[in-house]
Amino acid sequence: MSSAASPGSPSPEAPSNNPSAFLSQITGAKVSVKLNSGVEYRGDLQCVDGYMNIALEQTEEYVEGELKNKYGDVFVRGNNVLYIGVE
C-alpha cells in the first residue's frame, strides 16, 4: 500500500484553505488590513472572531498609501474588511 495521498485529498504538508486556521496562526504577527473603502491599517493582530471583527495594536492608518494617523488599539468591523495580509 502506498503512503502517498489519494488525488483530491490534501497532503499533510499542504496549506489549509480554512481562513480561521490561517488567522489563528498569524495572531500576534504584523498584518495589513485593507478595508472596502480603500483605507489600510497596519498593526499587530491581537484577535479575530467568527464575524471577521479584528483587533489590532500599535496601528497605523494609511490612506492612498500615505500615513495619516497612529493609534494604540483599533477595532475593525468584519463586514468592512476586504483582505488581511501578513507583512
PDB file of N, CA and C in Angstrom:
ATOM      1  N   MET A   1       0.844  -1.177   0.000  1.00  0.00           N
ATOM      2  CA  MET A   1       0.000   0.000   0.000  1.00  0.00           C
ATOM      3  C   MET A   1       0.887   1.237   0.000  1.00  0.00           C
ATOM      4  N   SER A   2       0.579   2.218  -0.813  1.00  0.00           N
ATOM      5  CA  SER A   2       1.376   3.427  -0.962  1.00  0.00           C
ATOM      6  C   SER A   2       1.041   4.412   0.155  1.00  0.00           C
ATOM      7  N   SER A   3       2.026   5.204   0.578  1.00  0.00           N
ATOM      8  CA  SER A   3       1.788   6.207   1.607  1.00  0.00           C
ATOM      9  C   SER A   3       1.407   7.553   0.998  1.00  0.00           C
ATOM     10  N   ALA A   4       1.374   7.656  -0.336  1.00  0.00           N
ATOM     11  CA  ALA A   4       1.021   8.912  -0.998  1.00  0.00           C
ATOM     12  C   ALA A   4      -0.461   9.194  -0.805  1.00  0.00           C
ATOM     13  N   ALA A   5      -0.801  10.480  -0.731  1.00  0.00           N
ATOM     14  CA  ALA A   5      -2.196  10.883  -0.576  1.00  0.00           C
ATOM     15  C   ALA A   5      -2.939  10.597  -1.865  1.00  0.00           C
ATOM     16  N   SER A   6      -4.191  10.242  -1.735  1.00  0.00           N
ATOM     17  CA  SER A   6      -5.002   9.990  -2.924  1.00  0.00           C
ATOM     18  C   SER A   6      -5.330  11.304  -3.604  1.00  0.00           C
ATOM     19  N   PRO A   7      -5.596  11.269  -4.928  1.00  0.00           N
ATOM     20  CA  PRO A   7      -5.920  12.510  -5.632  1.00  0.00           C
ATOM     21  C   PRO A   7      -7.131  13.186  -4.991  1.00  0.00           C
ATOM     22  N   GLY A   8      -7.041  14.495  -4.852  1.00  0.00           N
ATOM     23  CA  GLY A   8      -8.138  15.252  -4.290  1.00  0.00           C
ATOM     24  C   GLY A   8      -8.061  15.414  -2.776  1.00  0.00           C
ATOM     25  N   SER A   9      -7.250  14.616  -2.105  1.00  0.00           N
ATOM     26  CA  SER A   9      -7.116  14.782  -0.666  1.00  0.00           C
ATOM     27  C   SER A   9      -5.845  15.573  -0.385  1.00  0.00           C
ATOM     28  N   PRO A  10      -5.916  16.484   0.585  1.00  0.00           N
ATOM     29  CA  PRO A  10      -4.732  17.306   0.854  1.00  0.00           C
ATOM     30  C   PRO A  10      -3.626  16.494   1.492  1.00  0.00           C
ATOM     31  N   SER A  11      -2.401  16.805   1.126  1.00  0.00           N
ATOM     32  CA  SER A  11      -1.261  16.145   1.764  1.00  0.00           C
ATOM     33  C   SER A  11      -1.054  16.780   3.134  1.00  0.00           C
ATOM     34  N   PRO A  12      -0.376  16.119   4.041  1.00  0.00           N
ATOM     35  CA  PRO A  12      -0.156  16.687   5.370  1.00  0.00           C
ATOM     36  C   PRO A  12       0.600  18.010   5.326  1.00  0.00           C
ATOM     37  N   GLU A  13       1.429  18.230   4.298  1.00  0.00           N
ATOM     38  CA  GLU A  13       2.209  19.454   4.196  1.00  0.00           C
ATOM     39  C   GLU A  13       1.458  20.571   3.484  1.00  0.00           C
ATOM     40  N   ALA A  14       0.323  20.257   2.858  1.00  0.00           N
ATOM     41  CA  ALA A  14      -0.411  21.266   2.088  1.00  0.00           C
ATOM     42  C   ALA A  14      -1.014  22.303   3.024  1.00  0.00           C
ATOM     43  N   PRO A  15      -0.975  23.597   2.619  1.00  0.00           N
ATOM     44  CA  PRO A  15      -1.573  24.630   3.451  1.00  0.00           C
ATOM     45  C   PRO A  15      -3.091  24.463   3.492  1.00  0.00           C
ATOM     46  N   SER A  16      -3.674  24.828   4.603  1.00  0.00           N
ATOM     47  CA  SER A  16      -5.119  24.720   4.770  1.00  0.00           C
ATOM     48  C   SER A  16      -5.814  25.853   4.024  1.00  0.00           C
ATOM     49  N   ASN A  17      -6.977  25.572   3.478  1.00  0.00           N
ATOM     50  CA  ASN A  17      -7.784  26.610   2.839  1.00  0.00           C
ATOM     51  C   ASN A  17      -8.780  27.192   3.831  1.00  0.00           C
ATOM     52  N   ASN A  18      -8.615  26.882   5.100  1.00  0.00           N
ATOM     53  CA  ASN A  18      -9.503  27.346   6.146  1.00  0.00           C
ATOM     54  C   ASN A  18      -9.008  28.704   6.656  1.00  0.00           C
ATOM     55  N   PRO A  19      -9.772  29.785   6.433  1.00  0.00           N
ATOM     56  CA  PRO A  19      -9.299  31.100   6.871  1.00  0.00           C
ATOM     57  C   PRO A  19      -9.150  31.207   8.388  1.00  0.00           C
ATOM     58  N   SER A  20      -9.987  30.512   9.147  1.00  0.00           N
ATOM     59  CA  SER A  20      -9.879  30.565  10.609  1.00  0.00           C
ATOM     60  C   SER A  20      -8.543  30.000  11.071  1.00  0.00           C
ATOM     61  N   ALA A  21      -8.108  28.897  10.460  1.00  0.00           N
ATOM     62  CA  ALA A  21      -6.821  28.304  10.821  1.00  0.00           C
ATOM     63  C   ALA A  21      -5.683  29.256  10.477  1.00  0.00           C
ATOM     64  N   PHE A  22      -5.752  29.887   9.313  1.00  0.00           N
ATOM     65  CA  PHE A  22      -4.727  30.847   8.900  1.00  0.00           C
ATOM     66  C   PHE A  22      -4.663  32.006   9.888  1.00  0.00           C
ATOM     67  N   LEU A  23      -5.819  32.565  10.244  1.00  0.00           N
ATOM     68  CA  LEU A  23      -5.846  33.720  11.136  1.00  0.00           C
ATOM     69  C   LEU A  23      -5.347  33.365  12.535  1.00  0.00           C
ATOM     70  N   SER A  24      -5.635  32.164  13.001  1.00  0.00           N
ATOM     71  CA  SER A  24      -5.127  31.775  14.316  1.00  0.00           C
ATOM     72  C   SER A  24      -3.611  31.600  14.283  1.00  0.00           C
ATOM     73  N   GLN A  25      -3.067  31.205  13.142  1.00  0.00           N
ATOM     74  CA  GLN A  25      -1.615  31.048  13.010  1.00  0.00           C
ATOM     75  C   GLN A  25      -0.885  32.384  13.002  1.00  0.00           C
ATOM     76  N   ILE A  26      -1.535  33.441  12.509  1.00  0.00           N
ATOM     77  CA  ILE A  26      -0.855  34.736  12.397  1.00  0.00           C
ATOM     78  C   ILE A  26      -1.193  35.689  13.534  1.00  0.00           C
ATOM     79  N   THR A  27      -1.955  35.240  14.525  1.00  0.00           N
ATOM     80  CA  THR A  27      -2.247  36.091  15.676  1.00  0.00           C
ATOM     81  C   THR A  27      -0.931  36.491  16.331  1.00  0.00           C
ATOM     82  N   GLY A  28      -0.780  37.789  16.562  1.00  0.00           N
ATOM     83  CA  GLY A  28       0.459  38.324  17.127  1.00  0.00           C
ATOM     84  C   GLY A  28       1.408  38.863  16.078  1.00  0.00           C
ATOM     85  N   ALA A  29       1.162  38.548  14.814  1.00  0.00           N
ATOM     86  CA  ALA A  29       2.041  38.992  13.728  1.00  0.00           C
ATOM     87  C   ALA A  29       1.650  40.389  13.236  1.00  0.00           C
ATOM     88  N   LYS A  30       2.587  41.032  12.551  1.00  0.00           N
ATOM     89  CA  LYS A  30       2.299  42.303  11.879  1.00  0.00           C
ATOM     90  C   LYS A  30       1.455  42.001  10.651  1.00  0.00           C
ATOM     91  N   VAL A  31       0.309  42.683  10.531  1.00  0.00           N
ATOM     92  CA  VAL A  31      -0.582  42.446   9.401  1.00  0.00           C
ATOM     93  C   VAL A  31      -1.003  43.766   8.774  1.00  0.00           C
ATOM     94  N   SER A  32      -1.514  43.641   7.573  1.00  0.00           N
ATOM     95  CA  SER A  32      -2.106  44.756   6.848  1.00  0.00           C
ATOM     96  C   SER A  32      -3.565  44.403   6.605  1.00  0.00           C
ATOM     97  N   VAL A  33      -4.471  45.288   7.013  1.00  0.00           N
ATOM     98  CA  VAL A  33      -5.907  45.064   6.833  1.00  0.00           C
ATOM     99  C   VAL A  33      -6.435  46.141   5.899  1.00  0.00           C
ATOM    100  N   LYS A  34      -6.867  45.729   4.720  1.00  0.00           N
ATOM    101  CA  LYS A  34      -7.403  46.667   3.738  1.00  0.00           C
ATOM    102  C   LYS A  34      -8.920  46.658   3.842  1.00  0.00           C
ATOM    103  N   LEU A  35      -9.522  47.836   3.914  1.00  0.00           N
ATOM    104  CA  LEU A  35     -10.962  47.967   4.021  1.00  0.00           C
ATOM    105  C   LEU A  35     -11.587  48.192   2.652  1.00  0.00           C
ATOM    106  N   ASN A  36     -12.881  47.953   2.564  1.00  0.00           N
ATOM    107  CA  ASN A  36     -13.610  48.180   1.318  1.00  0.00           C
ATOM    108  C   ASN A  36     -13.484  49.629   0.845  1.00  0.00           C
ATOM    109  N   SER A  37     -13.300  50.554   1.761  1.00  0.00           N
ATOM    110  CA  SER A  37     -13.179  51.975   1.435  1.00  0.00           C
ATOM    111  C   SER A  37     -11.822  52.330   0.837  1.00  0.00           C
ATOM    112  N   GLY A  38     -10.851  51.399   0.922  1.00  0.00           N
ATOM    113  CA  GLY A  38      -9.505  51.665   0.425  1.00  0.00           C
ATOM    114  C   GLY A  38      -8.531  52.029   1.522  1.00  0.00           C
ATOM    115  N   VAL A  39      -9.025  52.341   2.714  1.00  0.00           N
ATOM    116  CA  VAL A  39      -8.154  52.645   3.848  1.00  0.00           C
ATOM    117  C   VAL A  39      -7.464  51.359   4.289  1.00  0.00           C
ATOM    118  N   GLU A  40      -6.204  51.496   4.697  1.00  0.00           N
ATOM    119  CA  GLU A  40      -5.428  50.334   5.128  1.00  0.00           C
ATOM    120  C   GLU A  40      -4.908  50.563   6.544  1.00  0.00           C
ATOM    121  N   TYR A  41      -5.033  49.546   7.380  1.00  0.00           N
ATOM    122  CA  TYR A  41      -4.492  49.583   8.737  1.00  0.00           C
ATOM    123  C   TYR A  41      -3.387  48.551   8.849  1.00  0.00           C
ATOM    124  N   ARG A  42      -2.275  48.947   9.444  1.00  0.00           N
ATOM    125  CA  ARG A  42      -1.148  48.044   9.654  1.00  0.00           C
ATOM    126  C   ARG A  42      -0.834  48.023  11.145  1.00  0.00           C
ATOM    127  N   GLY A  43      -0.799  46.815  11.688  1.00  0.00           N
ATOM    128  CA  GLY A  43      -0.517  46.697  13.115  1.00  0.00           C
ATOM    129  C   GLY A  43      -0.364  45.256  13.523  1.00  0.00           C
ATOM    130  N   ASP A  44      -0.302  45.040  14.842  1.00  0.00           N
ATOM    131  CA  ASP A  44      -0.143  43.699  15.403  1.00  0.00           C
ATOM    132  C   ASP A  44      -1.528  43.085  15.599  1.00  0.00           C
ATOM    133  N   LEU A  45      -1.774  41.953  14.949  1.00  0.00           N
ATOM    134  CA  LEU A  45      -3.067  41.276  15.052  1.00  0.00           C
ATOM    135  C   LEU A  45      -3.217  40.671  16.439  1.00  0.00           C
ATOM    136  N   GLN A  46      -4.256  41.090  17.156  1.00  0.00           N
ATOM    137  CA  GLN A  46      -4.484  40.573  18.507  1.00  0.00           C
ATOM    138  C   GLN A  46      -5.539  39.483  18.523  1.00  0.00           C
ATOM    139  N   CYS A  47      -6.626  39.681  17.794  1.00  0.00           N
ATOM    140  CA  CYS A  47      -7.646  38.637  17.731  1.00  0.00           C
ATOM    141  C   CYS A  47      -8.603  38.892  16.577  1.00  0.00           C
ATOM    142  N   VAL A  48      -9.242  37.812  16.161  1.00  0.00           N
ATOM    143  CA  VAL A  48     -10.257  37.836  15.111  1.00  0.00           C
ATOM    144  C   VAL A  48     -11.371  36.908  15.578  1.00  0.00           C
ATOM    145  N   ASP A  49     -12.631  37.334  15.406  1.00  0.00           N
ATOM    146  CA  ASP A  49     -13.726  36.448  15.788  1.00  0.00           C
ATOM    147  C   ASP A  49     -14.380  35.841  14.551  1.00  0.00           C
ATOM    148  N   GLY A  50     -15.429  35.093  14.749  1.00  0.00           N
ATOM    149  CA  GLY A  50     -16.110  34.395  13.662  1.00  0.00           C
ATOM    150  C   GLY A  50     -16.753  35.310  12.637  1.00  0.00           C
ATOM    151  N   TYR A  51     -16.952  36.578  12.994  1.00  0.00           N
ATOM    152  CA  TYR A  51     -17.533  37.553  12.065  1.00  0.00           C
ATOM    153  C   TYR A  51     -16.457  38.366  11.350  1.00  0.00           C
ATOM    154  N   MET A  52     -15.195  37.982  11.552  1.00  0.00           N
ATOM    155  CA  MET A  52     -14.029  38.679  10.986  1.00  0.00           C
ATOM    156  C   MET A  52     -13.822  40.061  11.599  1.00  0.00           C
ATOM    157  N   ASN A  53     -14.409  40.318  12.783  1.00  0.00           N
ATOM    158  CA  ASN A  53     -14.079  41.528  13.519  1.00  0.00           C
ATOM    159  C   ASN A  53     -12.635  41.377  13.966  1.00  0.00           C
ATOM    160  N   ILE A  54     -11.867  42.453  13.847  1.00  0.00           N
ATOM    161  CA  ILE A  54     -10.417  42.383  14.043  1.00  0.00           C
ATOM    162  C   ILE A  54      -9.983  43.388  15.104  1.00  0.00           C
ATOM    163  N   ALA A  55      -9.090  42.971  15.978  1.00  0.00           N
ATOM    164  CA  ALA A  55      -8.461  43.865  16.946  1.00  0.00           C
ATOM    165  C   ALA A  55      -6.970  43.952  16.613  1.00  0.00           C
ATOM    166  N   LEU A  56      -6.486  45.185  16.458  1.00  0.00           N
ATOM    167  CA  LEU A  56      -5.077  45.450  16.173  1.00  0.00           C
ATOM    168  C   LEU A  56      -4.496  46.339  17.264  1.00  0.00           C
ATOM    169  N   GLU A  57      -3.207  46.200  17.505  1.00  0.00           N
ATOM    170  CA  GLU A  57      -2.477  47.086  18.407  1.00  0.00           C
ATOM    171  C   GLU A  57      -1.342  47.744  17.642  1.00  0.00           C
ATOM    172  N   GLN A  58      -0.872  48.893  18.167  1.00  0.00           N
ATOM    173  CA  GLN A  58       0.212  49.661  17.537  1.00  0.00           C
ATOM    174  C   GLN A  58      -0.088  49.844  16.049  1.00  0.00           C
ATOM    175  N   THR A  59      -1.214  50.466  15.783  1.00  0.00           N
ATOM    176  CA  THR A  59      -1.775  50.523  14.436  1.00  0.00           C
ATOM    177  C   THR A  59      -1.485  51.840  13.738  1.00  0.00           C
ATOM    178  N   GLU A  60      -1.193  51.739  12.455  1.00  0.00           N
ATOM    179  CA  GLU A  60      -1.015  52.908  11.591  1.00  0.00           C
ATOM    180  C   GLU A  60      -2.099  52.885  10.527  1.00  0.00           C
ATOM    181  N   GLU A  61      -2.652  54.065  10.235  1.00  0.00           N
ATOM    182  CA  GLU A  61      -3.702  54.187   9.220  1.00  0.00           C
ATOM    183  C   GLU A  61      -3.105  54.830   7.960  1.00  0.00           C
ATOM    184  N   TYR A  62      -3.313  54.162   6.815  1.00  0.00           N
ATOM    185  CA  TYR A  62      -2.814  54.669   5.540  1.00  0.00           C
ATOM    186  C   TYR A  62      -3.992  54.947   4.611  1.00  0.00           C
ATOM    187  N   VAL A  63      -3.971  56.121   4.008  1.00  0.00           N
ATOM    188  CA  VAL A  63      -4.974  56.491   3.013  1.00  0.00           C
ATOM    189  C   VAL A  63      -4.222  56.802   1.726  1.00  0.00           C
ATOM    190  N   GLU A  64      -4.541  56.075   0.672  1.00  0.00           N
ATOM    191  CA  GLU A  64      -3.863  56.215  -0.621  1.00  0.00           C
ATOM    192  C   GLU A  64      -2.352  56.071  -0.450  1.00  0.00           C
ATOM    193  N   GLY A  65      -1.939  55.136   0.418  1.00  0.00           N
ATOM    194  CA  GLY A  65      -0.523  54.841   0.617  1.00  0.00           C
ATOM    195  C   GLY A  65       0.210  55.799   1.527  1.00  0.00           C
ATOM    196  N   GLU A  66      -0.471  56.827   2.025  1.00  0.00           N
ATOM    197  CA  GLU A  66       0.165  57.840   2.859  1.00  0.00           C
ATOM    198  C   GLU A  66      -0.259  57.669   4.314  1.00  0.00           C
ATOM    199  N   LEU A  67       0.715  57.674   5.233  1.00  0.00           N
ATOM    200  CA  LEU A  67       0.436  57.551   6.654  1.00  0.00           C
ATOM    201  C   LEU A  67      -0.378  58.752   7.125  1.00  0.00           C
ATOM    202  N   LYS A  68      -1.557  58.481   7.711  1.00  0.00           N
ATOM    203  CA  LYS A  68      -2.431  59.562   8.180  1.00  0.00           C
ATOM    204  C   LYS A  68      -2.487  59.661   9.694  1.00  0.00           C
ATOM    205  N   ASN A  69      -2.559  58.513  10.389  1.00  0.00           N
ATOM    206  CA  ASN A  69      -2.691  58.518  11.847  1.00  0.00           C
ATOM    207  C   ASN A  69      -2.012  57.298  12.446  1.00  0.00           C
ATOM    208  N   LYS A  70      -1.712  57.413  13.742  1.00  0.00           N
ATOM    209  CA  LYS A  70      -1.219  56.272  14.516  1.00  0.00           C
ATOM    210  C   LYS A  70      -2.151  56.114  15.712  1.00  0.00           C
ATOM    211  N   TYR A  71      -2.533  54.854  15.982  1.00  0.00           N
ATOM    212  CA  TYR A  71      -3.447  54.546  17.075  1.00  0.00           C
ATOM    213  C   TYR A  71      -2.841  53.468  17.948  1.00  0.00           C
ATOM    214  N   GLY A  72      -3.265  53.415  19.202  1.00  0.00           N
ATOM    215  CA  GLY A  72      -2.859  52.323  20.077  1.00  0.00           C
ATOM    216  C   GLY A  72      -3.617  51.059  19.718  1.00  0.00           C
ATOM    217  N   ASP A  73      -4.933  51.099  19.888  1.00  0.00           N
ATOM    218  CA  ASP A  73      -5.794  49.957  19.588  1.00  0.00           C
ATOM    219  C   ASP A  73      -6.811  50.336  18.522  1.00  0.00           C
ATOM    220  N   VAL A  74      -7.073  49.400  17.625  1.00  0.00           N
ATOM    221  CA  VAL A  74      -8.080  49.609  16.581  1.00  0.00           C
ATOM    222  C   VAL A  74      -8.959  48.367  16.520  1.00  0.00           C
ATOM    223  N   PHE A  75     -10.252  48.587  16.441  1.00  0.00           N
ATOM    224  CA  PHE A  75     -11.208  47.501  16.249  1.00  0.00           C
ATOM    225  C   PHE A  75     -11.911  47.732  14.925  1.00  0.00           C
ATOM    226  N   VAL A  76     -11.858  46.745  14.048  1.00  0.00           N
ATOM    227  CA  VAL A  76     -12.431  46.856  12.713  1.00  0.00           C
ATOM    228  C   VAL A  76     -13.593  45.878  12.597  1.00  0.00           C
ATOM    229  N   ARG A  77     -14.740  46.384  12.184  1.00  0.00           N
ATOM    230  CA  ARG A  77     -15.895  45.513  11.983  1.00  0.00           C
ATOM    231  C   ARG A  77     -15.666  44.654  10.741  1.00  0.00           C
ATOM    232  N   GLY A  78     -15.943  43.371  10.856  1.00  0.00           N
ATOM    233  CA  GLY A  78     -15.615  42.412   9.829  1.00  0.00           C
ATOM    234  C   GLY A  78     -16.203  42.675   8.458  1.00  0.00           C
ATOM    235  N   ASN A  79     -17.415  43.246   8.392  1.00  0.00           N
ATOM    236  CA  ASN A  79     -18.024  43.449   7.075  1.00  0.00           C
ATOM    237  C   ASN A  79     -17.342  44.564   6.277  1.00  0.00           C
ATOM    238  N   ASN A  80     -16.405  45.285   6.895  1.00  0.00           N
ATOM    239  CA  ASN A  80     -15.641  46.327   6.192  1.00  0.00           C
ATOM    240  C   ASN A  80     -14.328  45.818   5.619  1.00  0.00           C
ATOM    241  N   VAL A  81     -13.938  44.581   5.951  1.00  0.00           N
ATOM    242  CA  VAL A  81     -12.629  44.063   5.588  1.00  0.00           C
ATOM    243  C   VAL A  81     -12.634  43.498   4.160  1.00  0.00           C
ATOM    244  N   LEU A  82     -11.714  43.990   3.350  1.00  0.00           N
ATOM    245  CA  LEU A  82     -11.515  43.465   2.004  1.00  0.00           C
ATOM    246  C   LEU A  82     -10.535  42.298   2.052  1.00  0.00           C
ATOM    247  N   TYR A  83      -9.386  42.493   2.737  1.00  0.00           N
ATOM    248  CA  TYR A  83      -8.426  41.396   2.908  1.00  0.00           C
ATOM    249  C   TYR A  83      -7.509  41.660   4.094  1.00  0.00           C
ATOM    250  N   ILE A  84      -6.870  40.599   4.551  1.00  0.00           N
ATOM    251  CA  ILE A  84      -5.861  40.651   5.603  1.00  0.00           C
ATOM    252  C   ILE A  84      -4.605  39.995   5.054  1.00  0.00           C
ATOM    253  N   GLY A  85      -3.482  40.676   5.160  1.00  0.00           N
ATOM    254  CA  GLY A  85      -2.224  40.116   4.683  1.00  0.00           C
ATOM    255  C   GLY A  85      -1.152  40.230   5.755  1.00  0.00           C
ATOM    256  N   VAL A  86      -0.226  39.287   5.741  1.00  0.00           N
ATOM    257  CA  VAL A  86       0.898  39.309   6.690  1.00  0.00           C
ATOM    258  C   VAL A  86       2.005  40.157   6.084  1.00  0.00           C
ATOM    259  N   GLU A  87       2.575  41.029   6.883  1.00  0.00           N
ATOM    260  CA  GLU A  87       3.660  41.892   6.389  1.00  0.00           C
ATOM    261  C   GLU A  87       4.991  41.199   6.531  1.00  0.00           C
TER     262      GLU A  87
END
